[in-house]
Short mmCIF file of C-alpha atoms in Angstrom, two decimals:
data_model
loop_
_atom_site.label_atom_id
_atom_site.label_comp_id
_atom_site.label_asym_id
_atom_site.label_seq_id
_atom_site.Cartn_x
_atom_site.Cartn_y
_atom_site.Cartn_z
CA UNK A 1190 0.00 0.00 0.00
CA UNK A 1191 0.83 3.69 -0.73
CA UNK A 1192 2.22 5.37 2.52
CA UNK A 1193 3.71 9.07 2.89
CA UNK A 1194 6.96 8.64 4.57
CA UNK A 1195 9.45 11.66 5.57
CA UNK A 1196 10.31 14.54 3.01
CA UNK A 1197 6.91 13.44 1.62
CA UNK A 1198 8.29 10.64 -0.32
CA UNK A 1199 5.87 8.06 -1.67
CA UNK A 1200 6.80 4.70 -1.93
CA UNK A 1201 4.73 1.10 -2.27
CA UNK A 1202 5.44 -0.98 0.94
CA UNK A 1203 4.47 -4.45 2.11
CA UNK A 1204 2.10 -2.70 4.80
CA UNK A 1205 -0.86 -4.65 5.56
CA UNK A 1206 -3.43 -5.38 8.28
CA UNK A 1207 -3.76 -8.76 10.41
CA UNK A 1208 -7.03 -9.82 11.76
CA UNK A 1209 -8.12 -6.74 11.14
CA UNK A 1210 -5.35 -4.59 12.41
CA UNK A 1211 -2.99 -2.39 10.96
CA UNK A 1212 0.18 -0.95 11.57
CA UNK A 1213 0.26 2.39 12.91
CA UNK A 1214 2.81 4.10 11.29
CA UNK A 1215 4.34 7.96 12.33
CA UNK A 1216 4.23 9.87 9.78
CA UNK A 1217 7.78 11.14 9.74
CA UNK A 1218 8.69 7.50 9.80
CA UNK A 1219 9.72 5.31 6.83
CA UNK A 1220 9.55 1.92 5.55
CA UNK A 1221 11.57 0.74 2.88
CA UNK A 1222 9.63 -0.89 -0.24
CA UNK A 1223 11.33 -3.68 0.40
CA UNK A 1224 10.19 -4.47 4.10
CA UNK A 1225 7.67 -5.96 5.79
CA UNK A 1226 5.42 -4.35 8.86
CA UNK A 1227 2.06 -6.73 9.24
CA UNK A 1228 -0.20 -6.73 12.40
CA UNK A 1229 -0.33 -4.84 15.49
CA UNK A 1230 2.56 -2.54 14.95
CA UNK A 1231 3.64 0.93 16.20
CA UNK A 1232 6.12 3.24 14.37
CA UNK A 1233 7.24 5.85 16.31
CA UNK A 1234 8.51 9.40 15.16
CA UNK A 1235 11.93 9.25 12.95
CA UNK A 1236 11.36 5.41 12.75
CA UNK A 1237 13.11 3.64 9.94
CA UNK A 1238 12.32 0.15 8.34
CA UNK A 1239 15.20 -0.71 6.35
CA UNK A 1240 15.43 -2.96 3.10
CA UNK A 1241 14.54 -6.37 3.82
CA UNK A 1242 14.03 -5.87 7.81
CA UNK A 1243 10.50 -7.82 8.61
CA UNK A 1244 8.45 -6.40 11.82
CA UNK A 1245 5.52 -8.58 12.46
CA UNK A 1246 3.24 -7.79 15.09
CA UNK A 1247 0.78 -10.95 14.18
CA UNK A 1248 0.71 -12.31 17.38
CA UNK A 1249 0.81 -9.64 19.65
CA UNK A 1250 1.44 -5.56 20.06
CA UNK A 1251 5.18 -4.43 18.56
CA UNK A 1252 5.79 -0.88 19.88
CA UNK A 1253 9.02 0.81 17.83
CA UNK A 1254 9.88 3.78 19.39
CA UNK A 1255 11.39 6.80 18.09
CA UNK A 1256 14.18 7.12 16.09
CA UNK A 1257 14.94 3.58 16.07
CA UNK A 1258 16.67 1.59 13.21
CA UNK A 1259 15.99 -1.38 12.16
CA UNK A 1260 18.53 -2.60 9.32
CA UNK A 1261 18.47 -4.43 6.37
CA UNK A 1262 17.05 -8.18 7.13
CA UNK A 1263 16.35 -7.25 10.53
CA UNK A 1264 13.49 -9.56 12.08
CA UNK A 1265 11.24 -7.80 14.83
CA UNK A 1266 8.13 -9.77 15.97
CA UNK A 1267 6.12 -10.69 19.13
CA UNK A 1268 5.50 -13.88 19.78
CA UNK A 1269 1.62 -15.48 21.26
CA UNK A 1270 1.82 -14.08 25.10
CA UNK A 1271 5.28 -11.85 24.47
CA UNK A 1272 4.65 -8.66 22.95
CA UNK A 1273 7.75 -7.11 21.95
CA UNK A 1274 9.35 -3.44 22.86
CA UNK A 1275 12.05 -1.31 21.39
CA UNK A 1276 12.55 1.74 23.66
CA UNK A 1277 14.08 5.14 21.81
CA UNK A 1278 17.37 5.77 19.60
CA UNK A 1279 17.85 1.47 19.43
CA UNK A 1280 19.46 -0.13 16.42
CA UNK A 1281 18.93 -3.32 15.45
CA UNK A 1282 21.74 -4.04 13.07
CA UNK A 1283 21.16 -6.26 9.76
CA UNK A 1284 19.93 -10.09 10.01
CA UNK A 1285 19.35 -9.49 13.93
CA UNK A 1286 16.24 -11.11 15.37
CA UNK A 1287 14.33 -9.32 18.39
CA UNK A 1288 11.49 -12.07 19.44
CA UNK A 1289 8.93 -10.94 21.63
CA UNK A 1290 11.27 -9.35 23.52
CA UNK A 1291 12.37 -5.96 25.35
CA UNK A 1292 14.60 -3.76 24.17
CA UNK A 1293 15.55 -0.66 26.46
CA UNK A 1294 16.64 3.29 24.88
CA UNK A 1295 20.07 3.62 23.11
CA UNK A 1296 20.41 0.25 23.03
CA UNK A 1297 22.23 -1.62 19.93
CA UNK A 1298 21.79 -4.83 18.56
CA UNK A 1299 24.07 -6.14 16.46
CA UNK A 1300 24.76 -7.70 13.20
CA UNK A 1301 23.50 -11.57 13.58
CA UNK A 1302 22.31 -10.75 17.13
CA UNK A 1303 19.49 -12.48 18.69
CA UNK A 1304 16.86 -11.55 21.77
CA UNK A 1305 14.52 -14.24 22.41
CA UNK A 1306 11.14 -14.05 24.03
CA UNK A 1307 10.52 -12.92 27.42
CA UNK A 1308 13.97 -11.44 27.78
CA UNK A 1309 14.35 -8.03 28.47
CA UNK A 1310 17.33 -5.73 28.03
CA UNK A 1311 17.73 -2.83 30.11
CA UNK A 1312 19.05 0.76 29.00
CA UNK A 1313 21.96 1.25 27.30
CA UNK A 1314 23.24 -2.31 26.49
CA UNK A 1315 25.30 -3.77 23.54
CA UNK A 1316 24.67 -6.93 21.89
CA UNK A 1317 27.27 -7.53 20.03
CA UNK A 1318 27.83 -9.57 16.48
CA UNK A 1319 26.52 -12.91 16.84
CA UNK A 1320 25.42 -12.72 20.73
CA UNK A 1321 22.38 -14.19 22.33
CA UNK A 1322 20.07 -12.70 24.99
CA UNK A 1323 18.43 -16.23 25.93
CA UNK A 1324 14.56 -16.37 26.99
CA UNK A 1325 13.42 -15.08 30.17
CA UNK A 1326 16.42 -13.23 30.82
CA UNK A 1327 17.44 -9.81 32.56
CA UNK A 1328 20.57 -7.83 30.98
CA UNK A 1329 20.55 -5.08 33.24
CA UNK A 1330 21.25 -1.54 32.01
CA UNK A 1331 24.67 -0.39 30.72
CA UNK A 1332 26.18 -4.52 30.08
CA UNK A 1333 27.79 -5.50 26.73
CA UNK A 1334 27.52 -8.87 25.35
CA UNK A 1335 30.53 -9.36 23.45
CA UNK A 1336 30.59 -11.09 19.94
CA UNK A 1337 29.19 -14.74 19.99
CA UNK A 1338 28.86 -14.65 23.54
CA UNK A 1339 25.61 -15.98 25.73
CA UNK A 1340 23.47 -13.71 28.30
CA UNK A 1341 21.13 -16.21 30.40
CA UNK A 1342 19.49 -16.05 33.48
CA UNK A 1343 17.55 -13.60 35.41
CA UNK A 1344 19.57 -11.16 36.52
CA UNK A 1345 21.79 -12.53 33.56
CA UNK A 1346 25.37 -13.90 33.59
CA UNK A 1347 27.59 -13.41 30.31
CA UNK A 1348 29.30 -16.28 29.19
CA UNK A 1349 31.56 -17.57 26.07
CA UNK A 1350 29.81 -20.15 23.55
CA UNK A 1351 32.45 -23.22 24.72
CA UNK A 1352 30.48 -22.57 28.05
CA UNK A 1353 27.55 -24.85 27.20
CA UNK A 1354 27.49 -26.72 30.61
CA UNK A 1355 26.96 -23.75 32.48
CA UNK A 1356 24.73 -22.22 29.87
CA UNK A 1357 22.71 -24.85 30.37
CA UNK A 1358 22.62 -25.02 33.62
CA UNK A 1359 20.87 -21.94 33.60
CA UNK A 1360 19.09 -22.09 30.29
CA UNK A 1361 17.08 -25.57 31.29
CA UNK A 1362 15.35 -23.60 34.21
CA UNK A 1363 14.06 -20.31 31.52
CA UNK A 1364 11.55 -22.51 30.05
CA UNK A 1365 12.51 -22.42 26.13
CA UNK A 1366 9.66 -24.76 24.62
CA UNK A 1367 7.40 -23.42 26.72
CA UNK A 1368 8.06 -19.87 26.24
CA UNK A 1369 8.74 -19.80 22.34
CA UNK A 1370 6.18 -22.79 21.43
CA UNK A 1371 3.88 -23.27 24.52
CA UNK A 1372 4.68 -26.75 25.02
CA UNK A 1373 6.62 -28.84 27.58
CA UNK A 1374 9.82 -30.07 27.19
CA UNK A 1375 10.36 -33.24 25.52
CA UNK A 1376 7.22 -32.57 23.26
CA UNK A 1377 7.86 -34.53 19.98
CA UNK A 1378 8.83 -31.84 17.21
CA UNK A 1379 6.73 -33.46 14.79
CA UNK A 1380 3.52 -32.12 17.71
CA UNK A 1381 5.29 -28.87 17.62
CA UNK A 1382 5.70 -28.28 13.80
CA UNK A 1383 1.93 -29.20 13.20
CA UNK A 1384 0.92 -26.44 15.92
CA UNK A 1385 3.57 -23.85 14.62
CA UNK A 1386 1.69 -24.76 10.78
CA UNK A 1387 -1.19 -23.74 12.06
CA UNK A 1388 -0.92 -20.93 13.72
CA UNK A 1389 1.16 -19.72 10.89
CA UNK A 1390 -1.31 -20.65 7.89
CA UNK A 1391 -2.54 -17.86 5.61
CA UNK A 1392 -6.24 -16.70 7.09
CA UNK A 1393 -8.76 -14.71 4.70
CA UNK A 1394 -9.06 -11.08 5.09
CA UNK A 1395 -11.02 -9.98 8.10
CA UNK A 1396 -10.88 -13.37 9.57
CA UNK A 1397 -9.69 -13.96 13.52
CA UNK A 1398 -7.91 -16.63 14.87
CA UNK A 1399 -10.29 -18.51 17.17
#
């Protein structure tokens, strides 16, 4: 659809309603014709939806606030029960993935970076190239993440990727299928994969998920 971005610039973008909701979109923010912003999203002022970036607020609220950038192949969603938060001045670099997630002012996400569901990052924080913020976890304000390295737990600890015992230690208490999938652990992926089919199939426009 046709949508006014800033310097009055008209371009076609992938903009389109959800179960009968529609993006809300600033109108001194932009979105690239390349993007994607579907569902229950909220563009703040200055706002900027890079080439390829995907924000995807079909399963719950995403609230973008202002003068945030989100690069090229970014992903930005909520997930069912996690609606997902980026506070002011945040970038989320290219092919980062923010999932139902918070994410707090002048924060930056890196290239590759990922935020999973129910975690939230406080103000200020770095997530560098490649890191993970696991589920359920608290980065408190001001901590870096360096490159390929792990945040878990709640307050979170920082550790290196060759750390997987005590990663896990951690990790196997945050709840990871039941956060991301609703399901306990140990449910056969085959059970999960039919769910996540559904509740991603195409619906009709206007329709509602029952």
């Amino acid at each position: 659809m046709p949508l006014r971005g800033a310097g009055g610039r008209t371009e076609v973008e992938m903009i389109a309603a959800y179960e009968g909701v529609s993006p809300q979109i600033h109108p001194t923010a932009s979105v690239a014709a390349s993007a994607v912003v579907s569902g229950d999203v909220v563009l703040g002022p200055g706002a900027r939806v890079l080439h390829g970036a995907v924000v995807s607020g079909e399963q719950g609220r995403v609230l973008i606030g202002e003068d945030v950038l989100i690069m090229e192949n970014a992903v930005v969603k909520s997930r069912a029960g996690h609606a997902c938060t980026i506070g002011d001045a945040v970038m989320i670099g290219p092919h980062a993935h923010v999932s139902g997630a918070t994410v707090g002012a002048g924060s930056f996400v890196a290239t590759g970076a990922s935020v999973f569901a129910g975690a939230r990052v406080g103000a200020g924080c770095e997530i560098r190239i490649g890191a993970v913020v696991q589920v359920n976890s608290l980065l408190e304000d001001g901590v870096t993440v360096p490159i390929h390295w792990v945040a878990v737990g709640h307050p979170a600890h920082v550790f290196p990727p060759d750390r997987h015992d005590e990663i896990w230690r951690i990790q196997r208490d945050l709840d990871f299928p039941g956060t991301v999938y609703g399901v306990e652990r140990g449910t056969p992926m085959a059970q999960i994969m039919r769910e996540q089919s559904e509740l991603h199939a195409p619906r009709p426009e206007g329709s509602t998920r029952e």
